[in-house]
Amino acid sequence: MKDLVLAENGKSLAIILVAQDAIAPERTAARELAAYLGKVTGTEFGIVTEGKQKSTPEAGQTLIAVGATHYARDMDINASLLGPEHWFMRRKANVLVLAGGRPRGTLYAVYHFLEDVVGVHWWSAWAEHVPDKPTLTIGPLDRHGEPVFAQRAMAYTAAFSQDPRSAARNRINFHYCWPIPSEYGGESKYGPPNFCHTFCFYLPPTDALFKQHPEWFLMDADGKRKRFDEVQENQLCLSNQAMREVFLAKLKDNINKSRNDPVPPIYFDVSPNDSPRFCQCEACQAVVKAKGGADAGLLLDFLNYLADHIQDEHPEIILGTLAYLNTEAVPRHIKARSNVAIRLCNTRSNYLEPIPANGPFARLLSGWAKIADKVMVWDYHSSFCDMAAPMPLEHTFQPDLQLFLRHNVVSTLNDYRYPMHDELFDFRMWVLVKLHEDPYQDVEPLIETFLNGFYGPAAPHVRDYLHTAEEASRAKPSAFNPGSTMAALRYLDVPFLRQAQALFVQAEAAVKDSPVLVQRVRHARMGVDKATVVLFPKLYREWIEGGNKPDDIPFDREQIAERIKQTYDEQWALRVDAHEPGPSGREIREYQRRDFLDSIATALRRTLVIVARPKKFAELPDDAYFQYAADAFGHTREGTEVVEVEEAESGIANRSVLTDAEIKAMTHPLRLDLHDHTKRATGHEPTIESIKMEDIAGSGYHWYQLGTYAPG
Ligand SMILES: [Zn+2]
C-alpha cells in the first residue's frame, strides 16, 4: 500500500470528514485533529460534513473520516456495537478512518493517532510536544484498543490541573476536581448525590426524620437509637425494610434524573458515613453474624437488595460501596451482585515496593475479588506530611496495576496529588496514566519517550538519577506511606544526595541554552534539594562521623534553599498564575505554598550538633538503631526551639516556655506516640504508648521506654 500523504512541504493534502449526526465529542475529535495536524505541518486542514458537502477524496487527496461515517461502517466499525471507549484507526486506499464507540471511542482514536502515529505528546496540562513535519505521510494502519480499566481517575488537587483537556487527551475519564466537559467525552463519573459516604445524603439525620423514624438509624450497644450532631458520625439500621424501600426510591430518583445528562453517570455510590459505628440492633447483628461476623456482610446484603431492584430497569448502572474502616473485612456466605462494585483504599502499602503478593492489601484484594466481580481501588502515591520526597516509585506502577487487573479491578483512583511538589510528578503521572490503558505494555519505551521528549539533552542525566535513586533505595530499603516524612527514607544519605546533586548539575549544564528545559530540570531536582536542606543536620552528623572536616561538607544549604525558592516561583508562575484556578483553587495552593516554604525555613533554623549514640545502645547494629533526636521533631507550638543542653545525653533538647495555666492543664509533658500504620485502620491508628504525667521521675532528663514494637 502506498503511503498516505496528509501534507507535503507545508501544504495540506487531506480533508477531515465528520458524520452529520456526530455527537459532541466526535465533533471535538475532528476539531482537535485539524488543530494538531495544523500545528504539526504548518498548514490548515478543513472539516466537511457527510451528506452536506462533497465527501469523496479527489485524486492525490486523503480523506480522514472521523466518527460514525459510512466509511467507518464500510470498514466494519459500528459505533453502536462498540464499548464506550473502544477506538479504531483503519486505512483503505486513500481513506483513513478514526472512529470508535460512544461517547469517547472516536475522541480516543484521534488522540491515539496524534500521539502514536504523528508523535504529538501531552506531557501535562502545562507542556505538550508537537513535532515539526511540513511533510506528513503515514503507512498501512490497522489498530484498535480499549483501556482495560473502565474508570481511570485522578485525584483531587489538579493532577492534570483545572484544564480538563489534558486529562481527555491522555485518556483519563474521571477528574475529581475539574469535570471533563461532555464535548471532551465527559466522565465515567458518579451520579448524585456524591462519590462516597452517601448515607447521610439519602437519609439526613435531621431532628424531624429522627423523631419520626428513630428505627431507621443505628442502635448503640446500650439498646438505644442514636443520632449524632456530626452528620458523618451517623449510620443507618440497614436491616430495616421500610428504610430500605425509602432509600431505594431515592436512589431510583437520582438515577432517573441523571439519564438525560449528555454523558449519563453509570456509578452511584451507596456507602456508609465516615464512621466505624454500625447498628447493634438484633436484626442487623443477626445478618452480621450470619455473614461470618463481618459488618460488610450487612452492608453487602443492603447493597444487593438495592442492586436487585434497579437491575431490570437500569442494567448499565453500577452501585459502588466502601470496604473501609469496619467494612473492610471480607464477609462470608454472601457474594456481591454483578452490578455492585466494592471500593478499597490502599493507604498502608509501602510506596517504594510493588504491593507484596502476600501482604495485607493483596490479601484484602484477593478476598474481595472472590466475592465481587467489580472491585475499585483508591491508590495513594503522595505524602501528606512531607512533600517532594525523592522516591523512585515508577517501578511499582506496572506490577501494582497488573495485580489490580487480576483481581477484578475496574476502576482506579490515583491519589497522586501535588503537581507542584511531588518529585518528578509530570514524568511519573504520565507513565502511570499510560499504564492505565494497558498495564502489560513495555514500560521502558514509555520512560524513554517521556524523558527524551520532556528533558531533551538532559534526559540521560535524569535517567542516571532515576537509576541511582532506585539502586540506593534497594540498598537501604525504606517504608513510606501517606503519613511518612523524609526521615523514613534511609537511602537519603551523604553519598546518594551528593551523587544526585552532581547528576543534576550535569543535567542543567546539558540544557543551559534553553530556559524552558532548565526550569524542568530544576523542578526535577527540587526533591533532592529539599531532602538536602531538610535532612542537613543528619547529613552533617554523618559527614563528621565519617572523619571529615565540618567545613568540607559538600552541600551549601542556604544556596540550595535559595534554588528551591526560585524553582517554586517558576513553577508557580507556570502552574498556578497562568491557569487562574479560581478563588478556592488558589486558596488551596496558597496554603500549600506557605506550608512548603515554611518547611524549608524551619529546616534552615535547625542547629548543627553531633548527637553521639547513647551508651546504652552502643552495642546495637546500625540497622537496629534509629535516632530521632530533639532536632528531628516538628513543632506545632510557636516558640519551641532546639537548644544545646549539657545534661541531656544527646546534647540538645526542645525548649518551650509555658504559662502557669498551660502547666496546670497539662496531661502529657510531651506527647510521643508510636503509631502502627500496617494494622487495619480505624481512623485513629493504634497508639502504642505515650508518656503520662505519673511516669515522670522528676525534673531533669530521663529515659522512658515507649513499648516494644517489631516493624514490618
Ligand atoms: Zn439495625
XYZ file of C-alpha atoms in Angstrom, residues 17 19 50 55-56 65 67-76 97:
17
model
C -14.954 14.352 7.344
C -20.888 12.430 10.176
C -21.003 13.994 5.397
C -17.188 13.594 0.867
C -15.202 11.657 -1.697
C -13.203 10.070 8.227
C -16.505 9.037 13.848
C -19.562 7.170 12.589
C -19.366 7.947 8.852
C -20.314 5.473 6.124
C -16.589 4.879 5.593
C -16.385 3.572 9.172
C -19.353 1.275 8.605
C -17.822 0.069 5.333
C -14.728 -0.904 7.309
C -16.841 -2.786 9.891
C -10.937 6.066 9.411
